[in-house]
Coordinates of C-alpha atoms and ligand atoms in Angstrom, one line a residue:
X1 CA -0.2 35.4 -8.9
X2 CA 3.0 35.1 -11.2
X3 CA 6.1 34.2 -9.2
X4 CA 9.7 35.1 -10.1
X5 CA 13.2 34.2 -9.1
X6 CA 16.0 36.7 -9.5
X7 CA 19.3 36.0 -11.2
X8 CA 22.3 38.3 -11.1
X9 CA 24.8 37.8 -13.8
X10 CA 27.7 40.1 -14.8
X11 CA 26.2 42.7 -12.4
X12 CA 22.8 42.6 -14.2
X13 CA 19.7 41.3 -12.3
X14 CA 16.9 39.8 -14.2
X15 CA 13.6 38.1 -13.1
X16 CA 13.0 34.5 -14.2
X17 CA 9.3 33.4 -14.1
X18 CA 8.7 30.3 -11.9
X19 CA 6.6 27.5 -13.6
X20 CA 4.9 25.3 -10.9
X21 CA 3.5 21.9 -11.5
X22 CA 0.4 20.2 -9.9
X23 CA 2.5 17.9 -7.7
X24 CA 5.0 20.3 -6.2
X25 CA 7.6 20.4 -8.9
X26 CA 8.8 23.9 -10.0
X27 CA 11.0 25.1 -12.8
X28 CA 12.7 28.4 -13.7
X29 CA 11.6 29.7 -17.2
X30 CA 14.9 30.5 -18.9
X31 CA 13.4 31.0 -22.4
X32 CA 14.4 34.7 -22.3
X33 CA 17.8 34.1 -20.6
X34 CA 19.9 34.6 -23.7
X35 CA 18.0 37.7 -24.8
X36 CA 18.4 39.3 -21.4
X37 CA 21.9 38.3 -20.4
X38 CA 23.6 36.8 -23.5
X39 CA 24.1 33.5 -21.7
X40 CA 22.7 30.1 -22.7
X41 CA 21.6 27.5 -20.2
X42 CA 24.2 24.7 -20.3
X43 CA 22.8 21.2 -19.3
X44 CA 24.3 18.4 -21.2
X45 CA 22.1 15.3 -21.4
X46 CA 19.3 17.5 -20.1
X47 CA 19.7 16.2 -16.5
X48 CA 18.1 19.3 -15.1
X49 CA 15.9 20.5 -18.0
X50 CA 12.1 20.3 -18.2
X51 CA 11.6 20.2 -22.0
X52 CA 7.8 20.6 -21.7
X53 CA 4.9 20.7 -19.3
X54 CA 3.0 17.4 -19.5
X55 CA -0.3 16.0 -18.0
X56 CA 0.5 12.3 -18.7
X57 CA 2.9 10.8 -16.3
X58 CA 4.2 11.9 -12.8
X59 CA 7.5 10.6 -11.3
X60 CA 9.0 11.6 -8.0
X61 CA 12.4 9.9 -8.2
X62 CA 13.4 10.5 -4.7
X63 CA 10.3 8.9 -3.2
X64 CA 10.0 6.2 -5.9
X65 CA 6.6 7.3 -7.0
X66 CA 5.1 6.8 -10.5
X67 CA 1.5 7.7 -11.6
X68 CA -0.3 7.6 -14.9
X69 CA -2.7 10.5 -15.2
X70 CA -2.6 10.8 -11.4
X71 CA -3.3 7.1 -10.7
X72 CA -0.5 5.3 -8.7
X73 CA 1.2 2.5 -10.7
X74 CA 0.5 0.0 -7.9
X75 CA -3.2 0.4 -8.5
X76 CA -3.1 -1.4 -11.8
X77 CA -1.7 -4.6 -10.1
X78 CA -4.9 -6.5 -9.2
X79 CA -6.8 -6.5 -12.6
X80 CA -4.1 -5.6 -15.1
X81 CA -5.5 -4.6 -18.5
X82 CA -2.9 -3.1 -20.8
X83 CA -5.5 -1.8 -23.3
X84 CA -7.4 0.1 -20.6
X85 CA -4.1 1.7 -19.5
X86 CA -3.3 2.6 -23.1
X87 CA -6.6 4.3 -23.4
X88 CA -6.0 6.1 -20.1
X89 CA -2.5 7.5 -21.2
X90 CA -3.7 8.4 -24.8
X91 CA -7.1 9.9 -24.0
X92 CA -6.5 11.3 -20.5
X93 CA -9.1 9.3 -18.5
X94 CA -10.1 5.8 -17.8
X95 CA -12.5 4.4 -20.5
X96 CA -16.1 3.6 -19.8
X97 CA -17.2 0.0 -20.4
X98 CA -18.5 0.9 -23.9
X99 CA -15.4 3.0 -24.8
X100 CA -13.1 0.2 -23.9
X101 CA -15.2 -2.3 -25.9
X102 CA -15.0 0.0 -28.9
X103 CA -11.3 0.7 -28.6
X104 CA -10.7 -3.0 -28.2
X105 CA -12.8 -3.7 -31.3
X106 CA -10.6 -1.3 -33.3
X107 CA -7.5 -3.2 -32.1
X108 CA -9.0 -6.5 -33.2
X109 CA -10.0 -5.1 -36.5
X110 CA -6.4 -3.7 -37.1
X111 CA -4.5 -6.8 -36.1
X112 CA -3.9 -8.4 -39.5
X113 CA -1.1 -7.0 -41.7
X114 CA -1.6 -6.0 -45.3
X115 CA -0.3 -8.7 -47.6
X116 CA 2.1 -6.2 -49.0
X117 CA 3.6 -5.6 -45.5
X118 CA 4.1 -9.3 -45.0
X119 CA 6.3 -9.4 -48.1
X120 CA 8.7 -6.8 -46.5
X121 CA 9.7 -9.5 -43.9
X122 CA 11.1 -11.7 -46.6
X123 CA 13.6 -9.0 -47.5
X124 CA 15.2 -9.0 -44.1
X125 CA 18.0 -11.6 -43.3
X126 CA 16.8 -14.2 -40.9
X127 CA 19.3 -13.0 -38.3
X128 CA 18.2 -9.4 -38.6
X129 CA 17.9 -7.6 -35.2
X130 CA 14.2 -7.5 -34.3
X131 CA 14.4 -3.9 -33.2
X132 CA 15.7 -2.9 -36.6
X133 CA 12.8 -4.8 -38.2
X134 CA 10.3 -3.2 -35.9
X135 CA 11.5 0.3 -36.5
X136 CA 11.6 -0.3 -40.3
X137 CA 8.1 -1.9 -40.4
X138 CA 6.5 0.9 -38.4
X139 CA 7.7 3.3 -41.0
X140 CA 6.7 0.9 -43.7
X141 CA 3.2 0.9 -42.2
X142 CA 2.9 4.6 -42.9
X143 CA 3.2 3.8 -46.6
X144 CA 0.0 1.6 -46.3
X145 CA -1.8 4.3 -44.3
X146 CA -1.3 7.5 -46.2
X147 CA -4.5 8.9 -44.8
X148 CA -2.9 9.1 -41.4
X149 CA 0.1 11.2 -42.4
X150 CA -1.7 14.4 -41.6
X151 CA -4.1 14.0 -38.7
X152 CA -4.8 17.7 -38.2
X153 CA -7.6 18.3 -35.6
X154 CA -9.5 15.1 -36.6
X155 CA -9.9 13.2 -33.4
X156 CA -11.6 10.2 -35.0
X157 CA -8.6 9.8 -37.4
X158 CA -6.1 10.1 -34.6
X159 CA -8.0 7.4 -32.6
X160 CA -8.0 5.0 -35.6
X161 CA -4.3 5.8 -36.2
X162 CA -3.4 5.1 -32.6
X163 CA -5.4 1.8 -32.6
X164 CA -3.9 0.8 -35.8
X165 CA -0.3 1.3 -34.6
X166 CA -0.9 -0.4 -31.2
X167 CA -2.5 -3.3 -32.9
X168 CA 0.0 -3.7 -35.8
X169 CA 3.1 -3.4 -33.7
X170 CA 2.0 -6.6 -31.9
X171 CA 1.7 -8.4 -35.2
X172 CA 4.9 -7.0 -36.5
X173 CA 6.7 -8.2 -33.3
X174 CA 5.3 -11.7 -33.6
X175 CA 6.2 -11.9 -37.3
X176 CA 9.8 -10.7 -36.7
X177 CA 10.1 -13.5 -34.1
X178 CA 8.9 -16.1 -36.6
X179 CA 10.9 -14.7 -39.5
X180 CA 14.0 -14.9 -37.4
X181 CA 13.3 -18.6 -36.9
X182 CA 12.2 -19.4 -40.4
X183 CA 8.7 -20.3 -39.1
X184 CA 5.4 -19.6 -40.9
X185 CA 3.5 -16.5 -39.8
X186 CA 0.4 -17.2 -37.6
X187 CA -2.6 -14.9 -38.3
X188 CA -4.1 -13.0 -35.3
X189 CA -7.1 -14.6 -33.8
X190 CA -10.0 -12.1 -33.4
X191 CA -11.4 -14.0 -30.4
X192 CA -8.3 -13.4 -28.3
X193 CA -7.5 -10.4 -26.2
X194 CA -4.4 -8.1 -26.7
X195 CA -1.7 -10.1 -24.8
X196 CA -3.2 -13.5 -25.5
X197 CA -3.2 -12.8 -29.2
X198 CA 0.5 -11.8 -29.1
X199 CA 1.4 -15.0 -27.4
X200 CA -0.7 -16.9 -29.9
X201 CA 1.0 -15.3 -32.9
X202 CA 4.4 -15.9 -31.4
X203 CA 3.9 -19.5 -30.2
X204 CA 1.1 -21.3 -32.0
X205 CA 2.0 -23.7 -34.7
X206 CA -0.3 -24.4 -37.6
X207 CA -1.8 -27.6 -36.1
X208 CA -0.8 -26.9 -32.5
X209 CA -2.6 -24.0 -31.0
X210 CA -0.7 -22.4 -28.0
X211 CA -2.8 -22.7 -24.9
X212 CA -3.1 -19.4 -23.1
X213 CA -2.6 -19.6 -19.4
X214 CA -4.6 -16.7 -17.8
X215 CA -1.9 -16.1 -15.2
X216 CA 0.8 -15.6 -17.8
X217 CA -1.6 -13.4 -19.7
X218 CA -2.1 -11.3 -16.6
X219 CA 1.7 -11.2 -16.0
X220 CA 2.2 -9.9 -19.6
X221 CA -0.5 -7.3 -19.1
X222 CA 1.1 -6.1 -16.0
X223 CA 4.6 -6.0 -17.6
X224 CA 3.3 -3.9 -20.5
X225 CA 1.6 -1.6 -18.1
X226 CA 4.8 -1.0 -16.2
X227 CA 6.5 -0.1 -19.4
X228 CA 3.7 2.0 -20.8
X229 CA 5.1 5.5 -20.1
X230 CA 7.8 7.1 -18.1
X231 CA 7.6 10.9 -19.0
X232 CA 10.5 12.4 -20.8
X233 CA 13.0 9.6 -21.0
X234 CA 15.4 9.2 -24.0
X235 CA 12.9 7.4 -26.5
X236 CA 10.0 9.6 -25.5
X237 CA 11.9 12.8 -25.9
X238 CA 12.9 11.5 -29.3
X239 CA 9.3 10.9 -30.2
X240 CA 8.4 14.4 -29.1
X241 CA 11.5 15.9 -30.7
X242 CA 10.6 14.3 -34.1
X243 CA 7.0 15.1 -33.6
X244 CA 7.9 18.8 -33.0
X245 CA 9.0 19.0 -36.6
X246 CA 5.4 17.9 -37.5
X247 CA 6.6 14.5 -38.6
X248 CA 3.7 12.0 -38.6
X249 CA 2.9 9.5 -35.8
X250 CA 4.5 6.5 -37.4
X251 CA 7.8 8.2 -38.3
X252 CA 8.1 9.6 -34.7
X253 CA 7.3 6.3 -33.0
X254 CA 9.8 4.5 -35.4
X255 CA 12.4 6.9 -34.1
X256 CA 11.3 6.1 -30.6
X257 CA 12.0 2.4 -31.2
X258 CA 15.5 3.2 -32.4
X259 CA 16.2 5.2 -29.3
X260 CA 14.9 2.5 -27.1
X261 CA 17.1 -0.1 -28.7
X262 CA 20.2 1.5 -27.0
X263 CA 21.7 -0.6 -24.1
X264 CA 21.6 2.3 -21.7
X265 CA 17.9 2.5 -22.3
X266 CA 15.4 -0.3 -23.2
X267 CA 18.2 -2.5 -24.5
X268 CA 19.4 -2.9 -21.0
X269 CA 17.1 -5.9 -20.5
X270 CA 19.1 -7.8 -23.1
X271 CA 22.4 -6.8 -21.4
X272 CA 21.1 -7.9 -17.9
X273 CA 20.4 -11.4 -19.3
X274 CA 23.7 -11.7 -21.0
X275 CA 25.5 -10.5 -17.9
X276 CA 23.6 -13.1 -15.8
X277 CA 24.3 -15.8 -18.4
X278 CA 28.0 -15.0 -18.4
X279 CA 28.1 -15.3 -14.6
X280 CA 26.2 -18.6 -14.8
X281 CA 28.6 -20.0 -17.4
X282 CA 31.4 -19.2 -15.0
X283 CA 32.9 -16.3 -16.9
X284 CA 32.7 -14.0 -13.8
X285 CA 31.4 -14.2 -10.3
X286 CA 28.8 -11.8 -9.0
X287 CA 31.6 -10.1 -6.9
X288 CA 33.8 -9.7 -10.0
X289 CA 30.9 -8.2 -11.9
X290 CA 30.3 -5.6 -9.1
X291 CA 34.1 -4.8 -9.0
X292 CA 34.0 -4.3 -12.8
X293 CA 31.0 -2.0 -12.6
X294 CA 32.7 0.0 -9.9
X295 CA 36.0 0.3 -11.8
X296 CA 36.1 3.8 -13.3
X297 CA 38.7 2.8 -15.9
X298 CA 36.2 0.1 -17.2
X299 CA 33.1 1.3 -19.2
X300 CA 31.2 -1.7 -18.0
X301 CA 28.0 -0.9 -15.9
X302 CA 25.9 -3.1 -13.7
X303 CA 23.0 -3.4 -16.2
X304 CA 19.5 -3.1 -14.8
X305 CA 20.8 -0.8 -12.1
X306 CA 20.6 3.0 -11.7
X307 CA 18.3 5.5 -13.2
X308 CA 18.5 9.1 -14.2
X309 CA 15.4 10.0 -12.2
X310 CA 15.0 7.4 -9.4
X311 CA 17.2 7.8 -6.5
X312 CA 15.1 5.3 -4.7
X313 CA 13.7 1.9 -5.6
X314 CA 12.1 2.0 -9.1
X315 CA 8.5 1.1 -8.2
X316 CA 8.3 -0.8 -11.4
X317 CA 11.2 -3.0 -10.4
X318 CA 9.6 -3.8 -7.1
X319 CA 6.4 -4.8 -8.8
X320 CA 8.3 -6.8 -11.5
X321 CA 10.1 -8.7 -8.8
X322 CA 6.8 -9.8 -7.4
X323 CA 5.6 -10.8 -10.9
X324 CA 8.8 -12.7 -11.3
X325 CA 8.3 -14.7 -8.1
X326 CA 4.6 -15.3 -9.0
X327 CA 5.4 -16.5 -12.6
X328 CA 8.2 -18.9 -11.4
X329 CA 5.9 -20.3 -8.6
X330 CA 2.9 -20.7 -11.0
X331 CA 5.1 -22.5 -13.6
X332 CA 6.9 -24.5 -10.9
X333 CA 10.1 -23.4 -12.5
X334 CA 13.7 -22.8 -11.4
X335 CA 16.1 -20.7 -13.2
X336 CA 19.8 -20.4 -12.0
X337 CA 19.8 -16.8 -13.6
X338 CA 17.1 -15.7 -11.1
X339 CA 19.2 -16.9 -8.2
X340 CA 22.2 -15.0 -9.6
X341 CA 20.0 -11.9 -10.1
X342 CA 18.9 -12.1 -6.5
X343 CA 22.5 -12.5 -5.3
X344 CA 23.8 -9.5 -7.4
X345 CA 20.9 -7.3 -6.1
X346 CA 21.7 -8.4 -2.4
X347 CA 25.4 -7.6 -2.9
X348 CA 24.7 -4.3 -4.7
X349 CA 22.3 -3.0 -2.2
X350 CA 24.8 -3.2 0.6
X351 CA 27.8 -2.1 -1.3
X352 CA 28.9 1.5 -0.4
X353 CA 29.5 2.4 -4.2
X354 CA 25.8 1.6 -5.0
X355 CA 24.4 2.9 -1.7
X356 CA 26.2 6.3 -2.0
X357 CA 25.2 6.8 -5.6
X358 CA 21.6 5.6 -4.8
X359 CA 21.7 3.0 -7.5
X360 CA 18.8 0.6 -7.2
X361 CA 17.4 -2.0 -9.5
X362 CA 15.5 -0.6 -12.5
X363 CA 12.6 -1.9 -14.7
X364 CA 15.1 -3.9 -16.8
X365 CA 16.5 -6.0 -14.0
X366 CA 13.8 -8.5 -13.7
X367 CA 11.8 -8.1 -16.9
X368 CA 14.2 -10.3 -19.0
X369 CA 14.1 -13.2 -16.5
X370 CA 10.3 -13.2 -16.7
X371 CA 10.3 -13.0 -20.5
X372 CA 12.7 -15.9 -20.5
X373 CA 10.4 -17.9 -18.3
X374 CA 7.5 -17.2 -20.7
X375 CA 9.7 -18.5 -23.5
X376 CA 10.5 -15.2 -25.2
X377 CA 14.0 -15.2 -26.6
X378 CA 16.6 -12.6 -25.4
X379 CA 16.7 -10.8 -28.7
X380 CA 13.0 -10.1 -28.4
X381 CA 13.2 -8.5 -25.0
X382 CA 13.5 -4.9 -26.1
X383 CA 10.7 -5.5 -28.8
X384 CA 8.4 -6.5 -25.9
X385 CA 9.4 -3.3 -24.1
X386 CA 8.5 -1.2 -27.2
X387 CA 5.1 -2.9 -27.5
X388 CA 4.5 -1.8 -23.8
X389 CA 5.9 1.8 -24.4
X390 CA 3.9 2.5 -27.5
X391 CA 0.8 4.0 -25.9
X392 CA 3.1 6.3 -23.9
X393 CA 4.8 7.5 -27.1
X394 CA 1.4 8.0 -28.8
X395 CA 0.1 10.0 -25.8
X396 CA 3.2 12.1 -25.7
X397 CA 3.2 12.7 -29.4
X398 CA -0.5 13.8 -29.2
X399 CA 0.2 16.2 -26.4
X400 CA 3.0 17.7 -28.4
X401 CA 0.9 17.8 -31.6
X402 CA -1.9 19.6 -29.8
X403 CA 0.3 22.4 -28.3
X404 CA -1.0 25.7 -29.2
X405 CA 2.0 27.7 -30.7
X406 CA 4.2 24.7 -30.2
X407 CA 7.7 25.3 -31.6
X408 CA 10.1 22.9 -33.2
X409 CA 12.5 21.5 -30.6
X410 CA 15.9 22.9 -31.2
X411 CA 18.5 22.9 -28.4
X412 CA 21.5 25.2 -28.7
X413 CA 25.2 24.4 -28.1
X414 CA 28.3 25.9 -26.7
X415 CA 30.7 25.6 -29.6
X416 CA 34.1 24.3 -28.5
X417 CA 35.8 23.7 -31.9
X418 CA 38.3 25.8 -33.8
X419 CA 37.0 29.4 -33.7
X420 CA 38.1 30.5 -37.2
X421 CA 40.6 29.1 -39.7
X422 CA 41.3 29.2 -43.5
X423 CA 40.5 26.7 -46.1
X424 CA 43.7 25.1 -47.6
X425 CA 43.6 24.0 -51.3
X426 CA 44.6 20.4 -51.9
X427 CA 47.9 21.2 -53.7
X428 CA 49.0 23.1 -50.5
X429 CA 48.2 20.2 -48.2
X430 CA 50.7 17.7 -46.9
X431 CA 50.9 14.4 -49.0
Ligands
LIG501 N1 26.7 0.6 -12.8 C1 27.8 1.2 -12.2 N2 27.8 2.5 -12.0 C2 26.7 3.3 -12.3 C3 25.6 2.7 -12.8 C4 25.6 1.3 -13.0 N3 24.5 0.6 -13.5 N4 24.6 3.6 -13.0 C5 25.2 4.8 -12.6 N5 26.5 4.6 -12.2 C6 27.3 5.6 -11.6 C7 27.8 6.6 -12.6 O1 29.0 6.1 -13.3 C8 28.1 7.8 -11.8 O2 29.3 7.6 -11.0 P1 30.2 8.8 -10.6 O3 29.4 9.7 -9.7 O4 31.3 8.2 -9.9 O5 30.6 9.5 -11.9 C9 26.9 7.7 -10.7 O6 26.6 6.3 -10.6 C10 25.7 8.5 -11.0 O7 25.2 8.1 -12.2 P2 24.0 8.9 -12.7 O8 24.3 10.3 -13.1 O9 22.8 8.7 -11.8 O10 23.6 8.1 -14.1 P3 23.0 8.7 -15.4 O11 21.9 9.4 -15.1 O12 24.1 9.3 -16.2 O13 22.6 7.2 -16.1 C11 21.7 5.2 -16.5 C12 21.5 6.5 -15.9 C13 22.0 5.3 -18.0 C14 20.4 4.5 -16.4 C15 22.8 4.5 -15.7 O14 22.4 4.2 -14.4 C16 23.2 3.2 -16.4 O15 24.0 3.1 -17.4 N6 22.6 2.0 -16.0 C17 22.8 0.7 -16.5 C18 22.0 0.6 -17.8 C19 20.6 0.4 -17.5 O16 20.2 -0.4 -16.6 N7 19.7 1.1 -18.2 C20 18.3 1.1 -18.1 C21 17.7 2.3 -17.4 S1 16.0 2.2 -17.2 C22 15.4 2.5 -18.8 O17 15.9 3.2 -19.5 C23 14.2 1.8 -19.2

């Protein structure tokens, strides 16, 4: 039974169809608003706009709920397998044993980079930002895979393109790490699983194989799972926006990497570490950092805190905090930055500014400290986030790609510039 809300504007009453989701969310369909009333919907930064209906990820920000294809995120904790979750997100259901084995085999087969791709790394300066390298190399990969530029309805081709991207991005990440340090590239080892192979390509030396610690491998699987999708955030909306123009999967995901790089988004994990480091080096006390974050005349934010959607604890942050404690206990490590993070969290959670605004730690607050403990350098944190987020981007791109009658995304604007003026020839303009 269709439902409607009524809206009266300028004395005219219209009916707006109500769109209901499967978990209680509802939206007003305003697609005909302009035709019927002459008005646009005005929602800068899309804070209250559903840009699509989606079956992939559900978030209830007030209750701190996150589910992938209906499965609560907490249920992935005990046997974390990132490849399984990637399959779930992309294909809509958990894989059977054989399906997972076949998908894993595709990832293994796709791990090496074409020799031509490897030469591209030499063109980057050694201190190039790894996120710039990653975005560029994902686009470069499309030059080596022209058969995947038009996927049409070919499911087999899509599966291969998805596996290729998920696998190659890991090799690209490891090579950008090694390029930045002037170290030789280490080839992927087909005997290793996804996360173990990444650690091997990053840390092994030609005559000194990195020893995989299964607990660290599990931790990395869980970290990637916690980053794997988060519905219509900035980078995912970018991927869908680019994809809506029928741009290919590689170009769309490369755009997602660029969006993720921003310090208000995935780049926040780098900012968190730099903030904690500055406190550690005595630049600022935790109290001064909080005061700076609350000062409205200062653009500084408490990085790793706050979220557009969560007005409760980010469930990913809660789980990462546990991973963090486990990794440190397992490695028998101390890190003064972890103590500072705990102190900042404690202070912020009882500070009226943060309490009133419902600002809690987000996924970026603890992830960097864990990466650091594993030995990943700060400039690689957002790259690690991108590896984790890739299956989500692919799933969202595919959902957008398969839309029947899907249109190019094209927001409107309320023009606020000079309404009309005349061109002035150069000889009549002031010197
Ligand atoms: N430090 C200080 N104040 C903050 C913070 C923060 N981290 N986050 C929000 N606020 C303030 C805002 O200034 C605003 O104050 P006001 O009401 O006095 O104007 C109020 O809290 C509400 O802000 P929101 O509207 O909830 O924030 P918005 O949705 O615009 O931004 C964002 C969300 C970008 C995540 C923001 O909280 C932020 O900048 N956080 C720090 C950066 C960060 O950690 N980003 C990672 C997010 S998770 C991810 O992308 C993977």
